[in-house]
PDB file of C-alpha atoms in Angstrom:
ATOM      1  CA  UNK S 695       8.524 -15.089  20.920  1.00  0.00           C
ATOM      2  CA  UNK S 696       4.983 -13.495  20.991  1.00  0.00           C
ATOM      3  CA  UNK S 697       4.258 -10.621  18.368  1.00  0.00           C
ATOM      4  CA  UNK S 698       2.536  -7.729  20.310  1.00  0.00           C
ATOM      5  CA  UNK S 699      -0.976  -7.394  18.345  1.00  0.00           C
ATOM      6  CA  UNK S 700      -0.604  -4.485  15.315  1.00  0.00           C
ATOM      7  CA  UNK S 701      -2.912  -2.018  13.989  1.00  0.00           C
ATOM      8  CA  UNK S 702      -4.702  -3.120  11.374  1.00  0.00           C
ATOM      9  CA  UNK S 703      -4.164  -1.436   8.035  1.00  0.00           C
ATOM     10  CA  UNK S 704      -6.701   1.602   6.937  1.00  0.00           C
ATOM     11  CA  UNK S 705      -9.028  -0.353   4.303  1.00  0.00           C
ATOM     12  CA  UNK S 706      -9.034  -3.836   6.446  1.00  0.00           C
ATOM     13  CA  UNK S 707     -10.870  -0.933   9.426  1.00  0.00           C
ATOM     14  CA  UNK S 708     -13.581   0.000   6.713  1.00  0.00           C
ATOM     15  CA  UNK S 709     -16.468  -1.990   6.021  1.00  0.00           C
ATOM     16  CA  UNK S 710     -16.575  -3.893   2.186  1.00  0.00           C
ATOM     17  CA  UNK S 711     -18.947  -1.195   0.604  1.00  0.00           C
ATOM     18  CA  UNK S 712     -16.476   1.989   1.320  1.00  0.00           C
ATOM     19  CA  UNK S 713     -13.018  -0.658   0.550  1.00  0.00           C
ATOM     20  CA  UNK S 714     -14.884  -1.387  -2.759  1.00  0.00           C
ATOM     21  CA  UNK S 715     -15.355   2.494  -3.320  1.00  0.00           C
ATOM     22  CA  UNK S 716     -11.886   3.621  -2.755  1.00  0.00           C
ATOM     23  CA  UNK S 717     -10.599   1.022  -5.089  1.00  0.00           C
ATOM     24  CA  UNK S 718     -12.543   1.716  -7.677  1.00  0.00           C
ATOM     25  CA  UNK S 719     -12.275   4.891  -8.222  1.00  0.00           C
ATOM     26  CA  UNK S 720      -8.879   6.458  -9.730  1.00  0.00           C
ATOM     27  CA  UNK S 721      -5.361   5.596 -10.951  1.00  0.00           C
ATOM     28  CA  UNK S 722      -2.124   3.914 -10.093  1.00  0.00           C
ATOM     29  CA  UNK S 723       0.909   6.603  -9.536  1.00  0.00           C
ATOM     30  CA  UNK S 724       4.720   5.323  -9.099  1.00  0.00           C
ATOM     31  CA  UNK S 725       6.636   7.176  -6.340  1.00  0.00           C
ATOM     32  CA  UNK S 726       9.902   7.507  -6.459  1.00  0.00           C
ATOM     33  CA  UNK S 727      11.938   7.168  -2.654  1.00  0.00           C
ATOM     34  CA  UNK S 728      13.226  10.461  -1.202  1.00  0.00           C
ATOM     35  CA  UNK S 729      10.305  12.473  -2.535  1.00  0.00           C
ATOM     36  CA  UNK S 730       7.099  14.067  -1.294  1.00  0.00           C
ATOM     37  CA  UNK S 731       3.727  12.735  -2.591  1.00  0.00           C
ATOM     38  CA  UNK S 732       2.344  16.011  -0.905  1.00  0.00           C
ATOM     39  CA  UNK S 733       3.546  18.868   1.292  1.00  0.00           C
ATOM     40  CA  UNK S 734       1.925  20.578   4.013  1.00  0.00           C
ATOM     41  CA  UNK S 735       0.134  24.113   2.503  1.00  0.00           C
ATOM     42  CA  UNK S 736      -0.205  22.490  -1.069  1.00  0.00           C
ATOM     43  CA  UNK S 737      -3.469  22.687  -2.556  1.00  0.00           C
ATOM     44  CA  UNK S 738      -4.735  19.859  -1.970  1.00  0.00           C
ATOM     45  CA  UNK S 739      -6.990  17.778  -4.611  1.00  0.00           C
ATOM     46  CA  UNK S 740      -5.842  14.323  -4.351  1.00  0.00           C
ATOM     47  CA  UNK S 741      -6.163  11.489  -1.843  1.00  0.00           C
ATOM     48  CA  UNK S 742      -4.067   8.690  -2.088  1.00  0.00           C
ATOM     49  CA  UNK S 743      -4.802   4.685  -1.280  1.00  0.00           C
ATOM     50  CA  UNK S 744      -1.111   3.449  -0.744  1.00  0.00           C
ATOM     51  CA  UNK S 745      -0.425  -0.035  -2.819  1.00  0.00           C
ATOM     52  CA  UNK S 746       3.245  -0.103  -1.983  1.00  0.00           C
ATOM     53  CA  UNK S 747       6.228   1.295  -0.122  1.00  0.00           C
ATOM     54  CA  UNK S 748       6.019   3.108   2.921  1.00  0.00           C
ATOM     55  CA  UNK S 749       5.564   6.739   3.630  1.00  0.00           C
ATOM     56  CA  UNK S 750       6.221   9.038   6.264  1.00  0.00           C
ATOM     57  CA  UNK S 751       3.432  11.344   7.577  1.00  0.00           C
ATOM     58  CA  UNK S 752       4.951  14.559   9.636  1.00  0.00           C
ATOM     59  CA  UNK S 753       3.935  18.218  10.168  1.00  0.00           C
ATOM     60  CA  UNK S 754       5.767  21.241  11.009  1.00  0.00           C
ATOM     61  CA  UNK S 755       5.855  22.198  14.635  1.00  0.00           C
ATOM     62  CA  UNK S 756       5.312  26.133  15.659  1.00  0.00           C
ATOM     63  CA  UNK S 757       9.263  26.296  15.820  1.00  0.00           C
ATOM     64  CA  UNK S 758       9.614  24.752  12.307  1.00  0.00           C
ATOM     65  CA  UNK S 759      11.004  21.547  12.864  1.00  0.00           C
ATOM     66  CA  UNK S 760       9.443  18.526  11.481  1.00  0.00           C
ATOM     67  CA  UNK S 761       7.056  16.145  13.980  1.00  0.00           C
ATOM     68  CA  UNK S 762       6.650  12.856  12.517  1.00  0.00           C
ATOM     69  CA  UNK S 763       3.163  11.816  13.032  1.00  0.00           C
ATOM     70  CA  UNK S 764       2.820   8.430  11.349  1.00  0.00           C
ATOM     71  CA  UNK S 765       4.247   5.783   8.806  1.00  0.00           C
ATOM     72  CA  UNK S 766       1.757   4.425   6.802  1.00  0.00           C
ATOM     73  CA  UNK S 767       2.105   1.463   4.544  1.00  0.00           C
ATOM     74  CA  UNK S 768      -0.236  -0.398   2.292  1.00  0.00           C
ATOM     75  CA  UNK S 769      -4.066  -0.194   2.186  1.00  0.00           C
ATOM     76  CA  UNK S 770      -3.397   3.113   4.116  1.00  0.00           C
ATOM     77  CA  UNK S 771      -5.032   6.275   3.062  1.00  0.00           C
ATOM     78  CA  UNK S 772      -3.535   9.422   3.335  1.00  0.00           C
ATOM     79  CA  UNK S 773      -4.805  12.916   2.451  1.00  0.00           C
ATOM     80  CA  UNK S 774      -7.834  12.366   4.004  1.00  0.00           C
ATOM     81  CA  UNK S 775      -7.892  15.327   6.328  1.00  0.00           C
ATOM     82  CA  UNK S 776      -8.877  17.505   3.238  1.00  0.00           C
ATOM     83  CA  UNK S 777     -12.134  15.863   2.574  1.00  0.00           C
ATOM     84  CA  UNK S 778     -15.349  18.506   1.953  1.00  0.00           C
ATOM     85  CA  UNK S 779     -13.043  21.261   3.107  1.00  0.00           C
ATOM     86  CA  UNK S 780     -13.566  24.310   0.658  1.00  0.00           C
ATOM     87  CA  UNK S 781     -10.153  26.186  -0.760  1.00  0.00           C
ATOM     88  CA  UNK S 782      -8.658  23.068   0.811  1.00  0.00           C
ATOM     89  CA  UNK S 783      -4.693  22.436   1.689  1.00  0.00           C
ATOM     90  CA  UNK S 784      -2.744  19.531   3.384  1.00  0.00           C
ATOM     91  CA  UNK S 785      -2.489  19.935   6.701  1.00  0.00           C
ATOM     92  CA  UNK S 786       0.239  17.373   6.387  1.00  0.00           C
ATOM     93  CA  UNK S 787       3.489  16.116   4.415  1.00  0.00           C
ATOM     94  CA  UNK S 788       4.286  13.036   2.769  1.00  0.00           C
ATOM     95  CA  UNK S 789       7.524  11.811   2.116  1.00  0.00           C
ATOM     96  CA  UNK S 790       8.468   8.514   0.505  1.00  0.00           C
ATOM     97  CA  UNK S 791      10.918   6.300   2.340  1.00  0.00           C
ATOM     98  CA  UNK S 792      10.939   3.692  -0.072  1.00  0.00           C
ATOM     99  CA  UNK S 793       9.497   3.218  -4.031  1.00  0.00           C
ATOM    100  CA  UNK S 794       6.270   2.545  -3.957  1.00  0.00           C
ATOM    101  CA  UNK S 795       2.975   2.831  -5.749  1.00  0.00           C
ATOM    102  CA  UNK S 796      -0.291   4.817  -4.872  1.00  0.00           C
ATOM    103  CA  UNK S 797      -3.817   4.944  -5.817  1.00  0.00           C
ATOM    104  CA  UNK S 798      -4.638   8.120  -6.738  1.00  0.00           C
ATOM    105  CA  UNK S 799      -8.161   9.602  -6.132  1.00  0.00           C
ATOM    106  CA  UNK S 800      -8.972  12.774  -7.249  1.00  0.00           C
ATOM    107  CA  UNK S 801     -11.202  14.384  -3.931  1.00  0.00           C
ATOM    108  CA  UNK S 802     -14.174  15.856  -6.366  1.00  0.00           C
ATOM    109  CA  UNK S 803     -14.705  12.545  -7.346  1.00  0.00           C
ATOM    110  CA  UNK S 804     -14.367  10.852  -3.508  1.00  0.00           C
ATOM    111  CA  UNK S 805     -17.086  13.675  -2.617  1.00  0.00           C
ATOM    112  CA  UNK S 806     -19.731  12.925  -5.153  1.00  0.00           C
ATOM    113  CA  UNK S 807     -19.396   9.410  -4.584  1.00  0.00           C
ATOM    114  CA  UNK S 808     -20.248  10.148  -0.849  1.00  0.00           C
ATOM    115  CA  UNK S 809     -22.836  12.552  -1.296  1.00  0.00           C
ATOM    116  CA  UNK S 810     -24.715  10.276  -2.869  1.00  0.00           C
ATOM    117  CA  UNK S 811     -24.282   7.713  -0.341  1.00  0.00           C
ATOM    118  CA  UNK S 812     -24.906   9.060   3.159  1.00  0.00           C
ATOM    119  CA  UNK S 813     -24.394   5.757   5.374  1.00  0.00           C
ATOM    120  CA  UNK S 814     -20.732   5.261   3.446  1.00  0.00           C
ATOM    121  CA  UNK S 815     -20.434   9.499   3.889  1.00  0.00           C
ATOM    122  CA  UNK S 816     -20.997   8.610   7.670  1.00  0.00           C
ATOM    123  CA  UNK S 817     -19.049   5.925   8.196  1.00  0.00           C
ATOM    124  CA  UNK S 818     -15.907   7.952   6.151  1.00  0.00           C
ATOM    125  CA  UNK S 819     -16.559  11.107   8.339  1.00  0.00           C
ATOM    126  CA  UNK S 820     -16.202   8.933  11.540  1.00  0.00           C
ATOM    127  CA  UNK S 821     -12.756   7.184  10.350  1.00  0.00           C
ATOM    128  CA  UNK S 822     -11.596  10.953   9.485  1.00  0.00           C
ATOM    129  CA  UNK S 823     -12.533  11.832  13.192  1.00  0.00           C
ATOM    130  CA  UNK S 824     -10.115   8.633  14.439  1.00  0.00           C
ATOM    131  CA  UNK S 825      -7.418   9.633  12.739  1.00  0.00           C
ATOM    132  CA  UNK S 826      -7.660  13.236  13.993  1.00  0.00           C
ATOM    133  CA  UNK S 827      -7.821  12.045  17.415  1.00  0.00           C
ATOM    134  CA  UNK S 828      -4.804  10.382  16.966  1.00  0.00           C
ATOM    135  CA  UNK S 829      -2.734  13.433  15.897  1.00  0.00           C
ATOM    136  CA  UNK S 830      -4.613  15.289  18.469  1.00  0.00           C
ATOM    137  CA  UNK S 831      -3.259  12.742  21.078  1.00  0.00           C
ATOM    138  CA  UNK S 832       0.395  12.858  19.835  1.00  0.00           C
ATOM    139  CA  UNK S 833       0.184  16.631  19.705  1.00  0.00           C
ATOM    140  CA  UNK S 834      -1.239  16.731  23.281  1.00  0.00           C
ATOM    141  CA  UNK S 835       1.761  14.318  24.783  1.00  0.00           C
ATOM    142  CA  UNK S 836       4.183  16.840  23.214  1.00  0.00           C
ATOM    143  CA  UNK S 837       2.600  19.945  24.513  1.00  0.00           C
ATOM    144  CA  UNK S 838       1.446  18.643  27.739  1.00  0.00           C
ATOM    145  CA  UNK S 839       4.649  16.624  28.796  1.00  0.00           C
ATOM    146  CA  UNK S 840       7.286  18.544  27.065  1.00  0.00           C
ATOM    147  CA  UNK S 841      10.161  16.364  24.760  1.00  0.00           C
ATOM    148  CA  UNK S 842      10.537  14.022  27.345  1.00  0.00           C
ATOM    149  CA  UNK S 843       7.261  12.727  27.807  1.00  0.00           C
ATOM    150  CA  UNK S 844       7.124  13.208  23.988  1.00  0.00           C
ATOM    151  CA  UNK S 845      10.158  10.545  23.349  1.00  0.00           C
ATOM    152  CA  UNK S 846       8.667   8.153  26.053  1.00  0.00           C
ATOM    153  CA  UNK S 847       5.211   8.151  24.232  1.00  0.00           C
ATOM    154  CA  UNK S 848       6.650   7.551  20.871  1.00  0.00           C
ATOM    155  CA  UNK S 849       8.580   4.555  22.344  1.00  0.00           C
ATOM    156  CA  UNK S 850       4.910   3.216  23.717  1.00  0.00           C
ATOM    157  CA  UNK S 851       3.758   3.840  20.203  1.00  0.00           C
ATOM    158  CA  UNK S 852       6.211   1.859  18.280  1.00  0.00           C
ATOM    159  CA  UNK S 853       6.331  -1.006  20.337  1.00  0.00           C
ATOM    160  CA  UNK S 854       2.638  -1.268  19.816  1.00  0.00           C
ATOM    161  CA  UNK S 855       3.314  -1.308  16.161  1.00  0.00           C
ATOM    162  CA  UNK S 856       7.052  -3.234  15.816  1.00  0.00           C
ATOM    163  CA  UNK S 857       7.081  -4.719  19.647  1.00  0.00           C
ATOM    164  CA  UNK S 858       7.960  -8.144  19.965  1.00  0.00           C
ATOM    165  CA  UNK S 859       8.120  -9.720  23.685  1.00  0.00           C
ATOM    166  CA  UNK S 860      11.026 -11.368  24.451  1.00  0.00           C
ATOM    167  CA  UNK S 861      12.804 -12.750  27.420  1.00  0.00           C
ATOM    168  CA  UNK S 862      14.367  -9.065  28.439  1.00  0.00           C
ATOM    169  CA  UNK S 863      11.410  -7.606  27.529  1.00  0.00           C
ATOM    170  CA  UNK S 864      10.006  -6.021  24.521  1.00  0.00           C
ATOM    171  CA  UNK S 865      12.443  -5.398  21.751  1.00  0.00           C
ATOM    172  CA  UNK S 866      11.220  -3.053  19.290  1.00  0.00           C
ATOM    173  CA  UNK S 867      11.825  -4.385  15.738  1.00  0.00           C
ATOM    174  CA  UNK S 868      12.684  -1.522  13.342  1.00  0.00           C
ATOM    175  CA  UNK S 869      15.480   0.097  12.512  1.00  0.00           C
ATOM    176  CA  UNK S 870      14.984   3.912  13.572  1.00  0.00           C
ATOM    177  CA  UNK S 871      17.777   6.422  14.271  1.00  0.00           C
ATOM    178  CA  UNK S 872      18.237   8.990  17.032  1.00  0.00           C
ATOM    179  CA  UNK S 873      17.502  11.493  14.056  1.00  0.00           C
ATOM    180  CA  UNK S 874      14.510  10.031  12.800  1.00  0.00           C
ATOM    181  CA  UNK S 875      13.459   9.209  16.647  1.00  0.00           C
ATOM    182  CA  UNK S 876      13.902  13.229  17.434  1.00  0.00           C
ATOM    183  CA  UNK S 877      11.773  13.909  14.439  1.00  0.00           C
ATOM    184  CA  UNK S 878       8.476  11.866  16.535  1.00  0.00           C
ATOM    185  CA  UNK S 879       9.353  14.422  19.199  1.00  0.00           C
ATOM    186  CA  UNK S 880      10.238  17.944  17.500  1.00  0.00           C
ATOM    187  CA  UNK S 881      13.603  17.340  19.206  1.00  0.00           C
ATOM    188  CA  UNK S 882      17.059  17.458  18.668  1.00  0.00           C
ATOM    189  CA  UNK S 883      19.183  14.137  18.480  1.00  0.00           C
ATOM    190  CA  UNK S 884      21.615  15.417  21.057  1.00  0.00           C
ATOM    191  CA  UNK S 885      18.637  15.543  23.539  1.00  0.00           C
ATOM    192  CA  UNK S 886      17.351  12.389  22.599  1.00  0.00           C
ATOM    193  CA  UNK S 887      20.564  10.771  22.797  1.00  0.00           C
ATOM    194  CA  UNK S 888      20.833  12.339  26.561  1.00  0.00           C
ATOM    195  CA  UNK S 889      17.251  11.136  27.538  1.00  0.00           C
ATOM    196  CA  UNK S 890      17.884   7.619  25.911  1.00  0.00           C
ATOM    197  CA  UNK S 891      21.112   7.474  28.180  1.00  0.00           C
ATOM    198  CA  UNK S 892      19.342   8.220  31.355  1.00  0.00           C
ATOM    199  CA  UNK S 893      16.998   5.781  30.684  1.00  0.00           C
ATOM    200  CA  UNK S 894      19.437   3.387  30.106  1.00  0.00           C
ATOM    201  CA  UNK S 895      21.559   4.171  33.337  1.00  0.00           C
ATOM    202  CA  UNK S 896      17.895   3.260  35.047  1.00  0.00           C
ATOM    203  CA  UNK S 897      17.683   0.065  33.486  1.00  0.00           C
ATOM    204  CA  UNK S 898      14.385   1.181  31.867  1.00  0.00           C
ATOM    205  CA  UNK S 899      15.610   0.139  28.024  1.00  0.00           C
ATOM    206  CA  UNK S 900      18.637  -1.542  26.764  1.00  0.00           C
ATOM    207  CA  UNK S 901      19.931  -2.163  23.630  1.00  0.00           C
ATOM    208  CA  UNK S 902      20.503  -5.484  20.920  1.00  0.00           C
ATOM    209  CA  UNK S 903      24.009  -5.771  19.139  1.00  0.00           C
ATOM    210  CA  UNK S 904      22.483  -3.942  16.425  1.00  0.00           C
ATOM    211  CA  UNK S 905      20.967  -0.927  18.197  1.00  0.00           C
ATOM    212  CA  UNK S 906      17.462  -1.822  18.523  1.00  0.00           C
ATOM    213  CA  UNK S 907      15.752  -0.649  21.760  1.00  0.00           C
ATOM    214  CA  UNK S 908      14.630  -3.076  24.399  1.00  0.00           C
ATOM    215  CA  UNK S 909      12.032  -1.820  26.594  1.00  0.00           C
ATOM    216  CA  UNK S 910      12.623  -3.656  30.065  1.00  0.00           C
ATOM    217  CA  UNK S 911      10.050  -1.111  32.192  1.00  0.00           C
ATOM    218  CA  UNK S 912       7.251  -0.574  29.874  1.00  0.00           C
ATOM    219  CA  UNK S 913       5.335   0.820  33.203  1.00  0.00           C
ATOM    220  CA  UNK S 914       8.315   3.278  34.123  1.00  0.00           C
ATOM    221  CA  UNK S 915       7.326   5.182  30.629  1.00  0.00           C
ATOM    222  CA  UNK S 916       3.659   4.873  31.417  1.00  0.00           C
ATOM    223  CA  UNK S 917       3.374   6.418  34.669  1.00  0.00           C
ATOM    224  CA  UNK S 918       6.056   9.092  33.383  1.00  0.00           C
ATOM    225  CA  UNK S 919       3.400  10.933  30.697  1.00  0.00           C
ATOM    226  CA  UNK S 920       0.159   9.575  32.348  1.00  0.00           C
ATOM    227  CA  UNK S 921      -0.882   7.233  29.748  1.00  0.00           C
ATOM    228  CA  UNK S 922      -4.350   6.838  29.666  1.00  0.00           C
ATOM    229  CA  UNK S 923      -4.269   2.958  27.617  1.00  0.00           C
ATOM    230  CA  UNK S 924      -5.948   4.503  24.694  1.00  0.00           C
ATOM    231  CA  UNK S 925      -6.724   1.304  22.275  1.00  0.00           C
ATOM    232  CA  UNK S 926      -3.757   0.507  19.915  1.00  0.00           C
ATOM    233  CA  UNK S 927      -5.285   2.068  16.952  1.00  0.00           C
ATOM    234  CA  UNK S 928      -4.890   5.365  18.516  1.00  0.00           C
ATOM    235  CA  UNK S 929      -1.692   4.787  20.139  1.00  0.00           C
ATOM    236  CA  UNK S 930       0.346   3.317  17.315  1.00  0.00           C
ATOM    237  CA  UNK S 931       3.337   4.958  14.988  1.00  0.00           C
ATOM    238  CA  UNK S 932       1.388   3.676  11.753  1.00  0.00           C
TER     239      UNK S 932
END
């Protein structure tokens, strides 16, 4: 079986001078699972270099349900959104799904070392911009093509980042509820179990003996929302 290519963790993206930065500076933090490192509206002072476990990014919708914007793992940084932002907070939540470990770096600190640095300042301010063209794209596939075209882009997006091609087609290889699969499209399960069925009854996914999906008509959910084939950094659960 052929692995579908994955996106490449945050520090492997950044060249050796900013890695070297980011590890330098701060302190090692142990996270417990089932708690938030941050929540959305917090003041926000620290950004975090993840050494272990793996998070879940999300953000409350107008309606105030959770939208699950990404699951980051190690060598991911999260926080970042707050960087030279006066009377910053965090735009976003953090929520451990598993122990882990993070490197904690206070942002006063992240800032000076920048300043003083404007080619590593540049090159930081243009991986910020990536990531907020990512969230702008998931955002814009919920607004644009309702919960529908919301549930088929998240299924794009994780077989990007757990697809695995197999004879059928391309199985996606994690282990995600119809809960946790409704929270990637500020949905309810009910109507994500409805939508899964009717793709199902076309013959557009199936499912393994253990509940993984099976995407048999990848181009089906393509030509549903649009897609544009962004590059799989953008269009990527992680």
């Amino acid at each position: 079986m052929e692995l579908n290519k994955k996106r490449k963790s945050d520090l492997s993206t950044v060249s050796e001078d900013l890695a070297s930065l980011l590890q330098s500076i701060g302190t090692p933090r142990k996270i417990k699972k089932g708690t938030f490192l941050f929540q959305e509206g917090e003041e926000a002072s620290e950004l975090y270099l993840i050494k272990s476990g793996i998070f879940q990014i999300s953000k409350l919708s107008l309606e105030g349900k959770e939208l699950n914007m990404r699951i980051c793992k190690k060598d991911d940084f999260i926080g970042e959104l707050t960087l030279f932002s006066d009377d910053a907070t965090y735009m976003l939540s953090a929520y451990a799904l598993e122990e882990g470990e993070v490197h904690v770096i206070q942002r006063d600190t992240l800032e000076k070392n920048l300043i003083n640095d404007a080619p590593l300042t540049f090159e930081f301010m243009k991986w910020i911009s990536s990531h907020l063209r990512k969230n702008q794209s998931k955002i814009r596939d919920l607004v644009m093509n309702g919960k529908k075209g919301a549930l088929y882009s998240t299924i794009i997006r994780i077989s990007n980042s757990y697809g695995i091609k197999n004879e059928k087609g391309i199985l996606l290889d994690i282990h995600l509820t119809n809960q946790e699969l409704a929270k990637f499209c500020a949905a309810t399960r009910e109507s994500v179990n409805r939508m899964l069925s009717e793709l199902k009854k076309k013959n557009i996914i199936d499912y393994t003996s253990d509940g993984k999906i099976i995407i048999m008509d990848l181009e089906y959910l393509r030509e549903e929302i649009g897609c544009e084939n962004c590059p799989i950094d953008i269009c990527n659960i992680d």
